[in-house]
PDB file of C-alpha atoms in Angstrom:
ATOM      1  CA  UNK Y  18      77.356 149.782 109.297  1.00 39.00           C
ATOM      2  CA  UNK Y  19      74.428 150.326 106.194  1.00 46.00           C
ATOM      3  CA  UNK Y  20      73.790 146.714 105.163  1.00 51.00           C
ATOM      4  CA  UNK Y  21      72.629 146.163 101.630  1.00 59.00           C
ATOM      5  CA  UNK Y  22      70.617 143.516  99.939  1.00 79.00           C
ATOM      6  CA  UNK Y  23      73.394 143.217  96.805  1.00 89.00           C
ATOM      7  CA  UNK Y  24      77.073 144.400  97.238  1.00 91.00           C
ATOM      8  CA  UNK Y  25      79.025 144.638  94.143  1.00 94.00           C
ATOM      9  CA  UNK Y  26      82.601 144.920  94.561  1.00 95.00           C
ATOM     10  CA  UNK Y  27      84.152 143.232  91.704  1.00 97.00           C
ATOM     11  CA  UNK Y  28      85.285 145.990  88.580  1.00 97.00           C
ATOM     12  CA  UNK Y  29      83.415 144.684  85.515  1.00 97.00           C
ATOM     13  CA  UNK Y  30      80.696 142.606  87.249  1.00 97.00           C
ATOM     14  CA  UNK Y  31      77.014 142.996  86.028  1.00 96.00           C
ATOM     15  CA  UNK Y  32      74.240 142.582  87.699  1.00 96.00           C
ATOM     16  CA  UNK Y  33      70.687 141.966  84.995  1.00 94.00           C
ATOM     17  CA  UNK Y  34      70.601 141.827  82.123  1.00 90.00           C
ATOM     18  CA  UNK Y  35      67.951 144.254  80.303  1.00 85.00           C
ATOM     19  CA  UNK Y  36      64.611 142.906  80.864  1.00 83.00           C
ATOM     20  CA  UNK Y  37      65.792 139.955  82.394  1.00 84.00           C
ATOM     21  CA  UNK Y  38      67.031 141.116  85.647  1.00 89.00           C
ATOM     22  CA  UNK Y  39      66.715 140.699  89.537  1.00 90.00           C
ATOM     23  CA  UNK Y  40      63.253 142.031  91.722  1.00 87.00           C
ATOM     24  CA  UNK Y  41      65.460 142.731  94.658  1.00 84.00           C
ATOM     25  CA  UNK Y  42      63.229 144.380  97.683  1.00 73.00           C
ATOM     26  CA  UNK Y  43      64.523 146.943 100.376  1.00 67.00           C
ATOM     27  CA  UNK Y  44      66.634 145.020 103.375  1.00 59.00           C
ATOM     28  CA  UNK Y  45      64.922 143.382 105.890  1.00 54.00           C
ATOM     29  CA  UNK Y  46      67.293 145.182 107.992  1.00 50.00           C
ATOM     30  CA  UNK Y  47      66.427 148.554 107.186  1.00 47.00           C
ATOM     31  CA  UNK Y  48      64.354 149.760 110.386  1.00 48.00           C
ATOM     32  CA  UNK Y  49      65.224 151.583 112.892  1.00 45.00           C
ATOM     33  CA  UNK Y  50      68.894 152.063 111.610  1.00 45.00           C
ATOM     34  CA  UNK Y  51      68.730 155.508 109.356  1.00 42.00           C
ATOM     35  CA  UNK Y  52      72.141 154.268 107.627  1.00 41.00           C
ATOM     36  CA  UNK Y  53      70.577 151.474 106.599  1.00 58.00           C
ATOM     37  CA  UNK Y  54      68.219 150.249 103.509  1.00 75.00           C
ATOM     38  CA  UNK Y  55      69.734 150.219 100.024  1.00 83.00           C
ATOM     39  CA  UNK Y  56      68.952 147.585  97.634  1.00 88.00           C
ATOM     40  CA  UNK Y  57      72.237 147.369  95.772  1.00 92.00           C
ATOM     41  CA  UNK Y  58      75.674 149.309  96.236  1.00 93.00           C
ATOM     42  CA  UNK Y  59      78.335 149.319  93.725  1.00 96.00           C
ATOM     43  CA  UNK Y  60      81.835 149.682  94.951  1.00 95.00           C
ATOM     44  CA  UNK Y  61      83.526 149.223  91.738  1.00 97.00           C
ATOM     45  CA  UNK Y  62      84.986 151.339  89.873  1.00 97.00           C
ATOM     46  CA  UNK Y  63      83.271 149.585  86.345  1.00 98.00           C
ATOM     47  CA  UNK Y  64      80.467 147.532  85.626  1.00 97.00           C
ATOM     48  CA  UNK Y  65      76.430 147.377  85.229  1.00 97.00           C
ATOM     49  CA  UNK Y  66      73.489 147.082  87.013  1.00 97.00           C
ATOM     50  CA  UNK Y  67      70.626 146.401  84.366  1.00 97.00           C
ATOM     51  CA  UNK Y  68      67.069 145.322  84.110  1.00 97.00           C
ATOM     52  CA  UNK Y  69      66.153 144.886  87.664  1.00 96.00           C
ATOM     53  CA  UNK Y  70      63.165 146.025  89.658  1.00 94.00           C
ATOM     54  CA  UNK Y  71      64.026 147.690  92.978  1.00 92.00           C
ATOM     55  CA  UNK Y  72      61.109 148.096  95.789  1.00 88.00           C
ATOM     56  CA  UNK Y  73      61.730 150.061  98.324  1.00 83.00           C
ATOM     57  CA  UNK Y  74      57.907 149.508  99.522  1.00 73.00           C
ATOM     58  CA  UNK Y  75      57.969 153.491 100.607  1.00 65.00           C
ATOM     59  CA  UNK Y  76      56.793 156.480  99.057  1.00 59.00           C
ATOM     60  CA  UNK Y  77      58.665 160.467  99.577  1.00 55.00           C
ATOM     61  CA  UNK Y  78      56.541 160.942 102.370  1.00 55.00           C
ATOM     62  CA  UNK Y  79      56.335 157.660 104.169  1.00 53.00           C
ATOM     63  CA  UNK Y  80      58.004 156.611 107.253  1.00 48.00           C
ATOM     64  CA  UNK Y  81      61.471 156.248 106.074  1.00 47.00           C
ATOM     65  CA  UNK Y  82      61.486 159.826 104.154  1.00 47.00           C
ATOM     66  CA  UNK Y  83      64.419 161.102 106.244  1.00 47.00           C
ATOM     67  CA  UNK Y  84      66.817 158.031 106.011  1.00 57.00           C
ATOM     68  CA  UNK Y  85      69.659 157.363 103.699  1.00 68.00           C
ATOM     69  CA  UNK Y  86      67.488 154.477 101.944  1.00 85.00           C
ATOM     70  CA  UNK Y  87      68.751 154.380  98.097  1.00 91.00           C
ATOM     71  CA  UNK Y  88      67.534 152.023  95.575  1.00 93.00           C
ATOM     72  CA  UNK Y  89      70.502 151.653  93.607  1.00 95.00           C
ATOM     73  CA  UNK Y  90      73.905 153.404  95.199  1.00 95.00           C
ATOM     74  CA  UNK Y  91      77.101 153.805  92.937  1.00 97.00           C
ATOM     75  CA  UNK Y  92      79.908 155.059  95.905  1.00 95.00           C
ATOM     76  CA  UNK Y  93      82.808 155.300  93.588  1.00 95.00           C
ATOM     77  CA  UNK Y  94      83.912 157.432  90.304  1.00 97.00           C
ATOM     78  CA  UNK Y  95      84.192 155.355  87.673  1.00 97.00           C
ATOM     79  CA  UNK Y  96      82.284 153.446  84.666  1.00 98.00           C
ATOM     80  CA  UNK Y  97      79.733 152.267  86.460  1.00 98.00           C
ATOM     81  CA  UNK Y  98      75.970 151.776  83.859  1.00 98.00           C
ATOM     82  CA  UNK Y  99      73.344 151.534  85.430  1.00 98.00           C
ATOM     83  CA  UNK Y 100      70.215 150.764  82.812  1.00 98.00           C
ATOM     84  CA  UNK Y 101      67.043 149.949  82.052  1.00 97.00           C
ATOM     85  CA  UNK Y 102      65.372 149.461  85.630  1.00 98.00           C
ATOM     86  CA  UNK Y 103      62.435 150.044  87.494  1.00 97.00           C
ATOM     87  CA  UNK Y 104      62.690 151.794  90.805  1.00 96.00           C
ATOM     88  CA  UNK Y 105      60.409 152.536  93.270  1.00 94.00           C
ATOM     89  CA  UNK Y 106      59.711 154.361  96.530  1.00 91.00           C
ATOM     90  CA  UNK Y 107      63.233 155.135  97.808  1.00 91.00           C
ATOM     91  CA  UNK Y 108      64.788 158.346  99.676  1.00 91.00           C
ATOM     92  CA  UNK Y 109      66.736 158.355  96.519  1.00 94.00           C
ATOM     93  CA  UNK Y 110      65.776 156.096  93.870  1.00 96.00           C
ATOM     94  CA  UNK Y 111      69.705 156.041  91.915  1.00 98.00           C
ATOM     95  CA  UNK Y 112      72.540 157.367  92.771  1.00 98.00           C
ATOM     96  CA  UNK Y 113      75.967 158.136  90.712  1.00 98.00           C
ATOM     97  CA  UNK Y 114      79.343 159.073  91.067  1.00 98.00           C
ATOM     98  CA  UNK Y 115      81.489 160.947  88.072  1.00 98.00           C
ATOM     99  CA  UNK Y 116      82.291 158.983  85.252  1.00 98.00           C
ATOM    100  CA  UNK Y 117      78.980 156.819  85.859  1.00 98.00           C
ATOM    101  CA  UNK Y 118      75.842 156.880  83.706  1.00 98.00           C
ATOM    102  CA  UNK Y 119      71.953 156.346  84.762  1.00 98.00           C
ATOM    103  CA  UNK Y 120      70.528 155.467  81.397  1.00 98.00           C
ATOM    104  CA  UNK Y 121      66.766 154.691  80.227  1.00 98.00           C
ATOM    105  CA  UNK Y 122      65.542 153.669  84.013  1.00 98.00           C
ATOM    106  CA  UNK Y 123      61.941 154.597  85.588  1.00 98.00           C
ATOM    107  CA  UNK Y 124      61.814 156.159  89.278  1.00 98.00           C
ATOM    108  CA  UNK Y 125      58.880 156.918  91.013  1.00 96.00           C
ATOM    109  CA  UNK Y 126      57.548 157.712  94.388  1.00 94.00           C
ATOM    110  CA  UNK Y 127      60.943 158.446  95.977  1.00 93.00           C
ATOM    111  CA  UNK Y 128      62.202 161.706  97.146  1.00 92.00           C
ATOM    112  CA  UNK Y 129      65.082 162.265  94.826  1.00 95.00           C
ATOM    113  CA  UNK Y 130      64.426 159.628  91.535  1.00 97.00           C
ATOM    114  CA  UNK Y 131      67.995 160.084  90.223  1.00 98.00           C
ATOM    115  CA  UNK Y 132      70.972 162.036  92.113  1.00 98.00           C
ATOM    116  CA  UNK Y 133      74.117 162.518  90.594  1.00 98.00           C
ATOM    117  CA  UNK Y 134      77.380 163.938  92.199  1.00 97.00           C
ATOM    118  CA  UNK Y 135      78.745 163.789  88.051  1.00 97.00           C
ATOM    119  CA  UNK Y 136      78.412 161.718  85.645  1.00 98.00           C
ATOM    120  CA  UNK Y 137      75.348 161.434  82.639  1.00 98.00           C
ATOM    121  CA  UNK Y 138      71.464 161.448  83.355  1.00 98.00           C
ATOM    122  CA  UNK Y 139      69.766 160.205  80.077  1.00 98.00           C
ATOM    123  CA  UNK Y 140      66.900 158.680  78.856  1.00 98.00           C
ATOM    124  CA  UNK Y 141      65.091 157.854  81.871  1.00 98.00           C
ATOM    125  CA  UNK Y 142      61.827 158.928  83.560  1.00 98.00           C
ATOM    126  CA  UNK Y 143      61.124 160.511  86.498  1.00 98.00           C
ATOM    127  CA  UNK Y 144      57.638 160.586  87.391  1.00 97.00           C
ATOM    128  CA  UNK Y 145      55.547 161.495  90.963  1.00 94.00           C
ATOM    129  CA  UNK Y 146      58.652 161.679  93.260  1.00 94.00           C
ATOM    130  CA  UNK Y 147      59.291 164.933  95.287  1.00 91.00           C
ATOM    131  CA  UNK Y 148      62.097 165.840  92.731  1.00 93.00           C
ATOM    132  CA  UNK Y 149      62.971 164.449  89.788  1.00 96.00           C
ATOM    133  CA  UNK Y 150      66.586 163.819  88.897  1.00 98.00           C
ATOM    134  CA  UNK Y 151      69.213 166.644  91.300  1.00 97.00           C
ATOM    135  CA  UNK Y 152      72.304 167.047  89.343  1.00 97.00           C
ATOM    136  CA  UNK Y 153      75.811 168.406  91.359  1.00 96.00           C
ATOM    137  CA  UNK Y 154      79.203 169.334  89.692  1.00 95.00           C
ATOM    138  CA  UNK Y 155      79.813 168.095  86.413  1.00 96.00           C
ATOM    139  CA  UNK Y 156      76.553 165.691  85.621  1.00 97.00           C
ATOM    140  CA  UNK Y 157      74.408 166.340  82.807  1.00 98.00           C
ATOM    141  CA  UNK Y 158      70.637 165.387  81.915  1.00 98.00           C
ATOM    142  CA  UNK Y 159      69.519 164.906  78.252  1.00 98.00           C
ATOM    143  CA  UNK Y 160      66.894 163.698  77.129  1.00 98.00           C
ATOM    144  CA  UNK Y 161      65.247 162.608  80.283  1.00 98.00           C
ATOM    145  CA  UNK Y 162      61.235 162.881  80.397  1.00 98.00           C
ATOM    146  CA  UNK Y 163      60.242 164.468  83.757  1.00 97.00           C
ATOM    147  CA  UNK Y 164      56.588 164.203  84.626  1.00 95.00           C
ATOM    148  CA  UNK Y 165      54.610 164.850  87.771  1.00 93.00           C
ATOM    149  CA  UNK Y 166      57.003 165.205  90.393  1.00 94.00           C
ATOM    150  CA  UNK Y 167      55.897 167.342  93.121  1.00 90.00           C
ATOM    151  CA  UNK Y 168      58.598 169.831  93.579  1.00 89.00           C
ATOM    152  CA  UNK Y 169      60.897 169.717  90.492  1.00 92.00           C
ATOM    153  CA  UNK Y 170      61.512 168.289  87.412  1.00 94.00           C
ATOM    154  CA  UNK Y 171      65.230 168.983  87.890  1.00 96.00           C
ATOM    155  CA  UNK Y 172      67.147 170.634  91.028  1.00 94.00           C
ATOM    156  CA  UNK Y 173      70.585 171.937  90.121  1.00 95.00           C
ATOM    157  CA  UNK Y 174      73.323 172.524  92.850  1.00 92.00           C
ATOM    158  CA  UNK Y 175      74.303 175.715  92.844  1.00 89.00           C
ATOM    159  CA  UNK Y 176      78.475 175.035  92.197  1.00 90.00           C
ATOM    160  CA  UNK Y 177      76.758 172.673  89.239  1.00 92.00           C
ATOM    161  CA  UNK Y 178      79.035 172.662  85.978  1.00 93.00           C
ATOM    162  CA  UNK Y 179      77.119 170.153  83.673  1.00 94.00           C
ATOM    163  CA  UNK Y 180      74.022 170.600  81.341  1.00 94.00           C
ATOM    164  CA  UNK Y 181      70.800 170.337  80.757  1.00 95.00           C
ATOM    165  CA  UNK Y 182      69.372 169.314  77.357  1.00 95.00           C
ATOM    166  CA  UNK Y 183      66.635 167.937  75.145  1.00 96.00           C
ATOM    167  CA  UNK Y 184      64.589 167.001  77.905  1.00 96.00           C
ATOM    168  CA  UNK Y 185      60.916 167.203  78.655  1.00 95.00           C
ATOM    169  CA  UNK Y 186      59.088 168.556  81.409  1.00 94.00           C
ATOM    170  CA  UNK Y 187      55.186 167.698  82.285  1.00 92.00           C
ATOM    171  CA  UNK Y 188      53.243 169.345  85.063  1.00 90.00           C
ATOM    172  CA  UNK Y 189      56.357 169.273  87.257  1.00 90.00           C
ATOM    173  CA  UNK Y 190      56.305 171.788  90.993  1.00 83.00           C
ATOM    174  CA  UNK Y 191      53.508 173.691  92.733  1.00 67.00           C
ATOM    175  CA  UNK Y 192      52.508 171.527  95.926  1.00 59.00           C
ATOM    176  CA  UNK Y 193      55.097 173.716  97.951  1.00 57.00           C
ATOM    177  CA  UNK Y 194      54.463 177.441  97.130  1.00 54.00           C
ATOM    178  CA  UNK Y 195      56.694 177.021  93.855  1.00 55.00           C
ATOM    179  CA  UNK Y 196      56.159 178.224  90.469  1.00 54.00           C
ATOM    180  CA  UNK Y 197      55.193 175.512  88.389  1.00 59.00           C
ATOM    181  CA  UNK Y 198      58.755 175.132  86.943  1.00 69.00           C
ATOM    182  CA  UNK Y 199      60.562 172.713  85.997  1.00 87.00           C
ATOM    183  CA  UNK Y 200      64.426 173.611  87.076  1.00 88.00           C
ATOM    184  CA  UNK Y 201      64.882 174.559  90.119  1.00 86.00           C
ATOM    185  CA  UNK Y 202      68.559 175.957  91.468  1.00 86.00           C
ATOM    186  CA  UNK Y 203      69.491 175.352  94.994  1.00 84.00           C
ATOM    187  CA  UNK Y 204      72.386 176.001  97.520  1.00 78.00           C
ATOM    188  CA  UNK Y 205      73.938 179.644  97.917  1.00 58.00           C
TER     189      UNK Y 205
END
């Protein structure tokens, strides 16, 4: 069983308001479990998670690299926004489902800052994680800025349908043998 700090289950519910939301702080249950450690889970199919600051205490390459910590976790399709909040040193810093958005958030020091299985990527910044924002099947990114992340601005699954547009890339790759690029394609 992954516990969670916040579980939203309610369609509808918010959680913040924009600049007025929660600090919520990884689970004190997080270690040794690998399944365990995300801040808040949405398992609604609607609603919004806004304004909150989410510490995972761990950067890409600290002890909890490998687990299935994730700052903010949307596990269903739907019309789920998640906006305007500060994340921080997560195995994946947001996560969303089709149908979801991840709009004008900051993610740093995780592995993945944003990953999304669908759904939009916009506005937000990704700075000094391993990868920036990983897009699979139909998610786009626009107009994200992507700066200093260590591998890639963007990865791109290789079955990905979605775009990429309008967004800006800063000193993004090279600590791994890889051109200093900012889109990377993977899978295949």
């Amino acid at each position: 069983v992954a516990l969670s700090t916040v579980r939203i289950s309610a369609d509808g519910a918010e959680f913040g308001v924009p600049r007025l939301g929660f600090s919520v702080p990884r689970s004190k249950y997080d270690l040794p479990r690998p399944d365990s450690g995300r801040a808040i889970v949405v398992d609604a199919a609607s609603g919004a998670v806004s304004g909150n600051a989410i510490d995972g205490g761990r950067y890409f390459d600290g002890p909890l690299a490998d687990a299935a910590s994730v700052g903010i976790d949307v596990i269903q399709d739907g019309t789920v926004v998640v906006r305007g909040n500060l994340v921080n040193g997560w195995r994946v810093g947001i996560r969303i489902q089709e149908g979801a958005t991840a709009e004008s958030n900051s993610v740093s020091n995780s592995r993945t800052g944003i990953q999304a299985f669908g759904g939009l990527v916009t506005g937000n910044v990704a700075s000094y994680n391993l990868d920036g924002i990983e897009l699979h099947g139909a998610a786009t990114a626009r107009r994200n800025s992507l700066q200093k992340n260590y591998r890639s601005g963007v990865i791109v699954d290789l079955l990905a349908s979605g775009a990429i547009n309008e967004n800006n890339f800063l000193g993004n790759g090279g600590t791994d043998g890889l051109a200093q690029c900012g889109i990377r394609r993977i899978g295949g």
